[in-house]
PDB file of N, CA and C in Angstrom:
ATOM      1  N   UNK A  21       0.787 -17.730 -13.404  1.00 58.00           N
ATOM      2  CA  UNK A  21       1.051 -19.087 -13.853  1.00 58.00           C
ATOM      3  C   UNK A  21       0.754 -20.095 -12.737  1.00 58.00           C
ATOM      4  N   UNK A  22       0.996 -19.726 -11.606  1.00 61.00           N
ATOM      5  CA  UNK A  22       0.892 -20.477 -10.369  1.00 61.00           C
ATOM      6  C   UNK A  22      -0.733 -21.255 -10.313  1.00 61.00           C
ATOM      7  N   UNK A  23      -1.673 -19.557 -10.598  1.00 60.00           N
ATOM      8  CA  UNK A  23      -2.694 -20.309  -9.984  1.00 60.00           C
ATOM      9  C   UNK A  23      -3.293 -20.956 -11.176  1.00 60.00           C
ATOM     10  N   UNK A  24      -2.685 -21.101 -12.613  1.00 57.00           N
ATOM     11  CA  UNK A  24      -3.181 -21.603 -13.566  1.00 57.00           C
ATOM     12  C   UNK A  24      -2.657 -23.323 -13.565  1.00 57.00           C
ATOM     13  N   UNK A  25      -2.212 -23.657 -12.190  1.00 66.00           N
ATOM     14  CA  UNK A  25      -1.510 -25.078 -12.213  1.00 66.00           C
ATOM     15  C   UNK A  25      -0.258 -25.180 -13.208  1.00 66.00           C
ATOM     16  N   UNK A  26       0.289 -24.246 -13.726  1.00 81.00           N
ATOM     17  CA  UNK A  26       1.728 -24.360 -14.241  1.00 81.00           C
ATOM     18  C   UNK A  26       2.707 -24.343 -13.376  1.00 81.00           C
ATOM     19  N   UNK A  27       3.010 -25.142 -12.684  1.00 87.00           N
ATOM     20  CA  UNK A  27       4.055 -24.974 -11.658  1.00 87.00           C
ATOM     21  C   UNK A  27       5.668 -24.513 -11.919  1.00 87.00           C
ATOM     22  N   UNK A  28       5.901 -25.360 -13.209  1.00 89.00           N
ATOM     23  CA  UNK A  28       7.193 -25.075 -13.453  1.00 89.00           C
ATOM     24  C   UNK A  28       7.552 -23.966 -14.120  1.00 89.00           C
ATOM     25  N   UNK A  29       6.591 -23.030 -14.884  1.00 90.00           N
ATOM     26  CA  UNK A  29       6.725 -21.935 -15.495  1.00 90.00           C
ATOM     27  C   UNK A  29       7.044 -20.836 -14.377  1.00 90.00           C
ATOM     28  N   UNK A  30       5.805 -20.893 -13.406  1.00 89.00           N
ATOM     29  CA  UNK A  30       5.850 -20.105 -11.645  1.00 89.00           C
ATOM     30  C   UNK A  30       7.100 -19.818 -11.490  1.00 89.00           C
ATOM     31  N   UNK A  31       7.426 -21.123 -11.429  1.00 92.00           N
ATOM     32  CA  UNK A  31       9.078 -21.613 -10.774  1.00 92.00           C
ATOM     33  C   UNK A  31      10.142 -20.416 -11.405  1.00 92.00           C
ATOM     34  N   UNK A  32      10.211 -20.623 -12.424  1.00 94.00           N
ATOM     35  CA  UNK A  32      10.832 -19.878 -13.228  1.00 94.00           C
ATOM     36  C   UNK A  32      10.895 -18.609 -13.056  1.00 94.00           C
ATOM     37  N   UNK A  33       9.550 -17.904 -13.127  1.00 93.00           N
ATOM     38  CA  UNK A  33       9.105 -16.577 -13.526  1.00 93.00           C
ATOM     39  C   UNK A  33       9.702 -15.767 -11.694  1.00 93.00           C
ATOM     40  N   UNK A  34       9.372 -17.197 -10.947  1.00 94.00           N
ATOM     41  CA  UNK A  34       9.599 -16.405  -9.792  1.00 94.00           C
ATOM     42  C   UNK A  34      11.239 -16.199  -9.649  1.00 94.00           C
ATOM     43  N   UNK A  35      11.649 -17.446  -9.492  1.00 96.00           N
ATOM     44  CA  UNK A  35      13.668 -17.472 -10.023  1.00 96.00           C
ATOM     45  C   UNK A  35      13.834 -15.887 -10.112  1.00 96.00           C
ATOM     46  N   UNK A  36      13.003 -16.253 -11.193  1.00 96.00           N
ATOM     47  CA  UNK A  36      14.152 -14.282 -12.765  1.00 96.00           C
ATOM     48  C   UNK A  36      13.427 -13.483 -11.692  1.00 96.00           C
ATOM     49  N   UNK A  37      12.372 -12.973 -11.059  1.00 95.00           N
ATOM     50  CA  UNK A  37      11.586 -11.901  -9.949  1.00 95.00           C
ATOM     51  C   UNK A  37      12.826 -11.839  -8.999  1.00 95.00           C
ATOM     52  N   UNK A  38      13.039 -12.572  -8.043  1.00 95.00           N
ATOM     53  CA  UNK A  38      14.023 -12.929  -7.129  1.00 95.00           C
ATOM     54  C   UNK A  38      15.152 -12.692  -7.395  1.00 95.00           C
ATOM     55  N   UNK A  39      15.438 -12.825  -8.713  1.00 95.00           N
ATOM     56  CA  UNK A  39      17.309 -12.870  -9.099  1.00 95.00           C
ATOM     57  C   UNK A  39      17.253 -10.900  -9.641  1.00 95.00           C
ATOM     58  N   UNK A  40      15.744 -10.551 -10.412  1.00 95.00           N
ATOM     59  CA  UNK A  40      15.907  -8.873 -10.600  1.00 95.00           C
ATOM     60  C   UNK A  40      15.925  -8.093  -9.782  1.00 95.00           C
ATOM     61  N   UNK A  41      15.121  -8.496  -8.641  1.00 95.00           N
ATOM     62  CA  UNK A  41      14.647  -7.845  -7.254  1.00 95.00           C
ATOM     63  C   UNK A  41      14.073  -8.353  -6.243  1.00 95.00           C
ATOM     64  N   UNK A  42      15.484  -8.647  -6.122  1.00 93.00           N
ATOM     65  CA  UNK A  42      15.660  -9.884  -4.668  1.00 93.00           C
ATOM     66  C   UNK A  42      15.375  -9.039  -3.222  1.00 93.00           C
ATOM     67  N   UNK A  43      15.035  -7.886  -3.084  1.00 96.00           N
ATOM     68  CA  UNK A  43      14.713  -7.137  -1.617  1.00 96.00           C
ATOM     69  C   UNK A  43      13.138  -7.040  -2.241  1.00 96.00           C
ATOM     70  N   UNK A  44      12.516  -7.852  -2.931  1.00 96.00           N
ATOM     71  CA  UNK A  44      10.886  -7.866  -2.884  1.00 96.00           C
ATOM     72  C   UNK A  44       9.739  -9.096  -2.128  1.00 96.00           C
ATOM     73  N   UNK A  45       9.519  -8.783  -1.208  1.00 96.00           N
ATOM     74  CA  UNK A  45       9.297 -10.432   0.124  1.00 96.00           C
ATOM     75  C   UNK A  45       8.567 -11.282  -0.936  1.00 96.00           C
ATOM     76  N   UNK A  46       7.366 -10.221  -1.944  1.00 94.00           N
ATOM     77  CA  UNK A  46       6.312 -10.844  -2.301  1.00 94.00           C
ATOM     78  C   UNK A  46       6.876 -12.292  -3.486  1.00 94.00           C
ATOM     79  N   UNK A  47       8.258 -11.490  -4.289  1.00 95.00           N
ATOM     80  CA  UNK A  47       8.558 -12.855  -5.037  1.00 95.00           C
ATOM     81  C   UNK A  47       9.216 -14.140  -4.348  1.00 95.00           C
ATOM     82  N   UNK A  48       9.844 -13.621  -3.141  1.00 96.00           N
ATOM     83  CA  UNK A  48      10.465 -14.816  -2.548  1.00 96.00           C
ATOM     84  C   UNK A  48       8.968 -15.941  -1.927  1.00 96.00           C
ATOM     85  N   UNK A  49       7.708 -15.054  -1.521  1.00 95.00           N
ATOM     86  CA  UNK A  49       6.535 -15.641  -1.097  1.00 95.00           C
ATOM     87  C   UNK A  49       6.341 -16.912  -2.254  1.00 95.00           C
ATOM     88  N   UNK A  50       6.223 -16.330  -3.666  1.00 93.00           N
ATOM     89  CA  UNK A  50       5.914 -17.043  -4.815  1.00 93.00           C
ATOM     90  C   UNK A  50       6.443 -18.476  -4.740  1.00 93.00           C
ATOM     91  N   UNK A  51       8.066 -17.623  -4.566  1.00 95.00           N
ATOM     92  CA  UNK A  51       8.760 -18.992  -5.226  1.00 95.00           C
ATOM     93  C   UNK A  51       8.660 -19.691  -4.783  1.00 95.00           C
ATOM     94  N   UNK A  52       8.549 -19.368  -2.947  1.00 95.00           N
ATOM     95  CA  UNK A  52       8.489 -20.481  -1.940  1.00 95.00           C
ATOM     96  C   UNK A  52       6.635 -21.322  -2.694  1.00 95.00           C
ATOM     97  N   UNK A  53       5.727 -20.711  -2.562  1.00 92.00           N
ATOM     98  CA  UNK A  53       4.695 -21.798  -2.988  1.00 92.00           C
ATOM     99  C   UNK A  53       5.148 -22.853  -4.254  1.00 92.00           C
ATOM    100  N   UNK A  54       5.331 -21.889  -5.446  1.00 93.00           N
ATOM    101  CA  UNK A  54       5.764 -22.969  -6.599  1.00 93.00           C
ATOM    102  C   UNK A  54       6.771 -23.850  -5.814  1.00 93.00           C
ATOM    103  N   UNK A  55       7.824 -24.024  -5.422  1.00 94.00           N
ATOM    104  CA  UNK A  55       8.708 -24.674  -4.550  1.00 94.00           C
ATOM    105  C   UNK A  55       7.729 -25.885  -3.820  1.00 94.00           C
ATOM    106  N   UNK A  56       7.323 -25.735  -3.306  1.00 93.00           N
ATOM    107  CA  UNK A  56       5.884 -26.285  -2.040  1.00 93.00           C
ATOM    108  C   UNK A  56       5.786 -27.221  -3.319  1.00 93.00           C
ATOM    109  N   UNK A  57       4.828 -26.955  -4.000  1.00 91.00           N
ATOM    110  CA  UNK A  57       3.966 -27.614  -4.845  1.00 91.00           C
ATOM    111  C   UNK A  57       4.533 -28.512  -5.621  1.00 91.00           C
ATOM    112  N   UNK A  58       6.305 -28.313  -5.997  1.00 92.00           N
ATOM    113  CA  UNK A  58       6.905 -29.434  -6.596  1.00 92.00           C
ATOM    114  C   UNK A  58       7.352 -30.179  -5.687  1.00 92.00           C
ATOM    115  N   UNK A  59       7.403 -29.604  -4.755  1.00 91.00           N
ATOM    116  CA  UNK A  59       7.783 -30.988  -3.421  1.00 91.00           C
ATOM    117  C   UNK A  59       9.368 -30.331  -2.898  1.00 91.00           C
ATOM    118  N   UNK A  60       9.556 -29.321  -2.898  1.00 92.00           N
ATOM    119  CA  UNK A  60      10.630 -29.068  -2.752  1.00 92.00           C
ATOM    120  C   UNK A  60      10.721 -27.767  -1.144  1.00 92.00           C
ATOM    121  N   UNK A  61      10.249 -28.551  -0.602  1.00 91.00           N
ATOM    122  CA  UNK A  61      10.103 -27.914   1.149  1.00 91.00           C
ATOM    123  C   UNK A  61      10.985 -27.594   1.505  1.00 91.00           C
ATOM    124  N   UNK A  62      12.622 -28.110   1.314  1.00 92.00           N
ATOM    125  CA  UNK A  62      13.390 -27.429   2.088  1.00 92.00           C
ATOM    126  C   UNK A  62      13.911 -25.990   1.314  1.00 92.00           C
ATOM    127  N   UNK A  63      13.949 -25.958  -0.106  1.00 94.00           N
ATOM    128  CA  UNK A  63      13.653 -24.636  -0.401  1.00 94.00           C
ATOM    129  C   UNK A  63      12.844 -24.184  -0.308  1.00 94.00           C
ATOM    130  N   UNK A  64      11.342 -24.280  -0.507  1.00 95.00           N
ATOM    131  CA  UNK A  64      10.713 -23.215  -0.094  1.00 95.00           C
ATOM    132  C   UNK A  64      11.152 -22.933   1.450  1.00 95.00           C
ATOM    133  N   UNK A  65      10.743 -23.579   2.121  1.00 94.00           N
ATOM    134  CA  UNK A  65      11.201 -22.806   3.339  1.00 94.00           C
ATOM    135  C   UNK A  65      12.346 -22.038   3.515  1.00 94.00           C
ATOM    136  N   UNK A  66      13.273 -21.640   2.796  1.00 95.00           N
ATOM    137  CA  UNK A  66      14.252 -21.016   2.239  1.00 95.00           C
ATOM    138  C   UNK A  66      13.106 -20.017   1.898  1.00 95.00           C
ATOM    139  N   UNK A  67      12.686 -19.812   0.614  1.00 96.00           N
ATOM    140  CA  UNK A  67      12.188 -18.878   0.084  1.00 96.00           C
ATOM    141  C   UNK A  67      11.543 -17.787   1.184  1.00 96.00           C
ATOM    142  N   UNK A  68      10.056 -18.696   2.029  1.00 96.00           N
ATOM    143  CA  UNK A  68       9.488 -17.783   2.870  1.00 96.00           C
ATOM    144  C   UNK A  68      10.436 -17.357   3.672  1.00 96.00           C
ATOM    145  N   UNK A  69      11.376 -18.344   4.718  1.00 95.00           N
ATOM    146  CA  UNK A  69      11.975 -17.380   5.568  1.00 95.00           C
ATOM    147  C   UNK A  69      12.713 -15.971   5.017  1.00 95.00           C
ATOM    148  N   UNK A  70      13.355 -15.835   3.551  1.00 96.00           N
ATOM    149  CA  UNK A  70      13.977 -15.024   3.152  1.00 96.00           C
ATOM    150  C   UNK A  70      12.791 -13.930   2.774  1.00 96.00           C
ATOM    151  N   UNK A  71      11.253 -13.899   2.651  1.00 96.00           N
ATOM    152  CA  UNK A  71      10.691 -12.992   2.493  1.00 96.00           C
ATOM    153  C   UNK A  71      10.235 -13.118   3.914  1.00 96.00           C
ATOM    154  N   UNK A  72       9.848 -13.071   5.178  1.00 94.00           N
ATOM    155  CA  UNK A  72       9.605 -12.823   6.443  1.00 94.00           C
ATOM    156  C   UNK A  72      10.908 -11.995   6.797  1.00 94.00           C
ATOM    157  N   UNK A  73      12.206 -11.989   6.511  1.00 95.00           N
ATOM    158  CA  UNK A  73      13.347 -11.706   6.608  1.00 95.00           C
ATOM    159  C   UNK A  73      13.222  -9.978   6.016  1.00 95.00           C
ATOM    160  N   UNK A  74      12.562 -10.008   4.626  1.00 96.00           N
ATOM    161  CA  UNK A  74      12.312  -8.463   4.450  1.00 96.00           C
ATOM    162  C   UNK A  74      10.810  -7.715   4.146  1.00 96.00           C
ATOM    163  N   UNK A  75      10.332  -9.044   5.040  1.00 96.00           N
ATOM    164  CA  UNK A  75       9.074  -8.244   5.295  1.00 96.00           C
ATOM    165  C   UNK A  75       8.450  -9.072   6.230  1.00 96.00           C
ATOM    166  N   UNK A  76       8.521  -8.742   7.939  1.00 93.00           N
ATOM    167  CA  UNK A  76       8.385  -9.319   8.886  1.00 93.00           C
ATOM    168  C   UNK A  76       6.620  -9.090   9.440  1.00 93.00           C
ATOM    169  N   UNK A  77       6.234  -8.639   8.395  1.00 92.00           N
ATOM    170  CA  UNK A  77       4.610  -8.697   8.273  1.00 92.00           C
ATOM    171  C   UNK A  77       4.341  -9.297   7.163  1.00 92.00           C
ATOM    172  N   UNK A  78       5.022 -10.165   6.437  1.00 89.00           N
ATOM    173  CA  UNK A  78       4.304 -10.835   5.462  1.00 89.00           C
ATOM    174  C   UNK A  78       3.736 -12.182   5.759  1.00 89.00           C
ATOM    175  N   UNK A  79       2.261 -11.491   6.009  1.00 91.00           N
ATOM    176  CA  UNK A  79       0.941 -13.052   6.735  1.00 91.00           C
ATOM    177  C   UNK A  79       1.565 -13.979   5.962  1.00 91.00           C
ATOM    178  N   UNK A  80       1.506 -14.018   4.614  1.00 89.00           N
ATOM    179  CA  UNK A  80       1.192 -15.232   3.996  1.00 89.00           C
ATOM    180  C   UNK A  80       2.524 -16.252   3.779  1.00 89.00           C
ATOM    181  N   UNK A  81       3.933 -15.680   4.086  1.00 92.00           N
ATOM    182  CA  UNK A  81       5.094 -16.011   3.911  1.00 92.00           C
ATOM    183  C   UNK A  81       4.802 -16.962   5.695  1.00 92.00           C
ATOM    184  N   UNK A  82       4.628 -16.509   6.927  1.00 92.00           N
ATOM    185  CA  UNK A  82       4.546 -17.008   8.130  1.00 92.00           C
ATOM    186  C   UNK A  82       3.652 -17.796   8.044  1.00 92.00           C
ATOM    187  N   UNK A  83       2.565 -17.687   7.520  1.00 92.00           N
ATOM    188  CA  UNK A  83       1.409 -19.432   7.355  1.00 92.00           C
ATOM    189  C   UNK A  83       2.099 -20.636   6.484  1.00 92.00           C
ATOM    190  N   UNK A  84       3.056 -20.123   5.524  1.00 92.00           N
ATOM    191  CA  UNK A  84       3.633 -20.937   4.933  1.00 92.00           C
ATOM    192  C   UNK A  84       4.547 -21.912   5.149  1.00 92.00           C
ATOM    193  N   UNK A  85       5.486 -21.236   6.404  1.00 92.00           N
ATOM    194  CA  UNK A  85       6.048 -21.487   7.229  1.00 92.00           C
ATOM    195  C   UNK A  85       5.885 -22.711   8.222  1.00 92.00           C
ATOM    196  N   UNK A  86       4.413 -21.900   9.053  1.00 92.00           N
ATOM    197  CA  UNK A  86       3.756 -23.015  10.001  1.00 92.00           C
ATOM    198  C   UNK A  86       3.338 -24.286   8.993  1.00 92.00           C
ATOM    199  N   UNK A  87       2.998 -23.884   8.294  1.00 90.00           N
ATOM    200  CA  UNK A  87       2.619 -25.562   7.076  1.00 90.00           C
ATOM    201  C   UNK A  87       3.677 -26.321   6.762  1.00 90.00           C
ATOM    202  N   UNK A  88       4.444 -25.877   6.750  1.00 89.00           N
ATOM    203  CA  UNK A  88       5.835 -26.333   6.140  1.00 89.00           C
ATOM    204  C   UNK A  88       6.364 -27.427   7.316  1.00 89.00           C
ATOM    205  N   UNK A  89       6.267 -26.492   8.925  1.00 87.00           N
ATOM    206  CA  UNK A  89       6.878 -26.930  10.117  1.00 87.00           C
ATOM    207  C   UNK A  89       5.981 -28.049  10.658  1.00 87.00           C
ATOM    208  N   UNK A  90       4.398 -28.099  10.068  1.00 87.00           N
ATOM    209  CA  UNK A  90       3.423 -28.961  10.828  1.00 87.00           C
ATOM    210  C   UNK A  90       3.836 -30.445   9.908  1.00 87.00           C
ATOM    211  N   UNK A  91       4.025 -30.444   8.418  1.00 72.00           N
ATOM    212  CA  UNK A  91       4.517 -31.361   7.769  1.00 72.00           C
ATOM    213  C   UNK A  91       4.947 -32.693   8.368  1.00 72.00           C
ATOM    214  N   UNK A  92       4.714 -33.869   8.493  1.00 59.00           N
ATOM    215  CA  UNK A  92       5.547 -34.731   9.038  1.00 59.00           C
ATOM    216  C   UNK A  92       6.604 -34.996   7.996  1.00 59.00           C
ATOM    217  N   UNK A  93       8.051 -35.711   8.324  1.00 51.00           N
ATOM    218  CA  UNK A  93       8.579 -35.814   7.295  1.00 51.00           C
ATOM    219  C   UNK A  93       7.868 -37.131   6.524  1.00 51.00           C
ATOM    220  N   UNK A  94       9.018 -37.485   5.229  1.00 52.00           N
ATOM    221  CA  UNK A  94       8.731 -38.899   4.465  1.00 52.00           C
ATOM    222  C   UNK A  94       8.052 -39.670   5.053  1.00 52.00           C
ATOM    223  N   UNK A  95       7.426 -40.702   5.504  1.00 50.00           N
ATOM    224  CA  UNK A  95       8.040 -41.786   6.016  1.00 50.00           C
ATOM    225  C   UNK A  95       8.951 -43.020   5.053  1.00 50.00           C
ATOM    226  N   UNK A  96       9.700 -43.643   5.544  1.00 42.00           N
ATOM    227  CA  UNK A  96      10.902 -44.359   5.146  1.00 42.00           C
ATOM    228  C   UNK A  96      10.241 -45.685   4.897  1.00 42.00           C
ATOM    229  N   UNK A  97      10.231 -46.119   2.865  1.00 46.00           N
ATOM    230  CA  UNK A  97       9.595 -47.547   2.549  1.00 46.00           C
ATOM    231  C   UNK A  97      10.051 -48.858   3.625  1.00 46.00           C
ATOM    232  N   UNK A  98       9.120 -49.455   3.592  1.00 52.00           N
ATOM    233  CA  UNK A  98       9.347 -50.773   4.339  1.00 52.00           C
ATOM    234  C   UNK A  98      10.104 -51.421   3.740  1.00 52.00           C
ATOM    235  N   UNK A  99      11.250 -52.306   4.568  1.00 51.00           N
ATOM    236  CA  UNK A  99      12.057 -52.746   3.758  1.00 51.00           C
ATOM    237  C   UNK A  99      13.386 -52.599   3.285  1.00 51.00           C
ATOM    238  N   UNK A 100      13.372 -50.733   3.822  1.00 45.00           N
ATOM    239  CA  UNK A 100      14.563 -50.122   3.285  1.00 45.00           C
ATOM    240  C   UNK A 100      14.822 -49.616   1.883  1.00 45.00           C
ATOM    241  N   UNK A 101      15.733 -48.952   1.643  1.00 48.00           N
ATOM    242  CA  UNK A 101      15.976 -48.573   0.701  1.00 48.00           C
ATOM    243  C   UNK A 101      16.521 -49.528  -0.617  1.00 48.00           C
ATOM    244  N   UNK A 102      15.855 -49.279  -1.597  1.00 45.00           N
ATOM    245  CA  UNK A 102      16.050 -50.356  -2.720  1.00 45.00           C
ATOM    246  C   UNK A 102      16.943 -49.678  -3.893  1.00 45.00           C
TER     247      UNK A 102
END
């Protein structure tokens, strides 16, 4: 679903993966991208660290990571908050 641009289905499918068989790095990898892609960085980064956590060779969970960490944050509207 992910790479079909359904993000929120991903989301999902990865959730129920994670919640059946939560010692599997590769679904926590998932969720963390679908996560990413809705804008939701501080969980994914949740997600990958928890699959680097049970699988401390998972490349693609640690690039995710460094992307996550290179990120600048928001920046804050001019003006302040409305």
């Amino acid at each position: 679903a992910l790479e079909l641009g359904e993000v929120e289905r991903a989301h999902e499918y990865a959730e129920r993966a994670c919640e059946l068989a939560e010692d599997v790095a590769s679904h926590h990898s998932t969720l963390g991208r679908a996560l990413r892609r809705m804008g939701e960085g501080a969980r994914a980064r949740q997600a990958f660290e928890r699959a680097q956590r049970l699988d401390p060779g998972d490349a693609e969970a640690g690039r995710e990571l460094d992307r996550l960490r290179r990120k600048p944050p928001p920046r804050a509207r001019k003006g302040g908050p409305r």
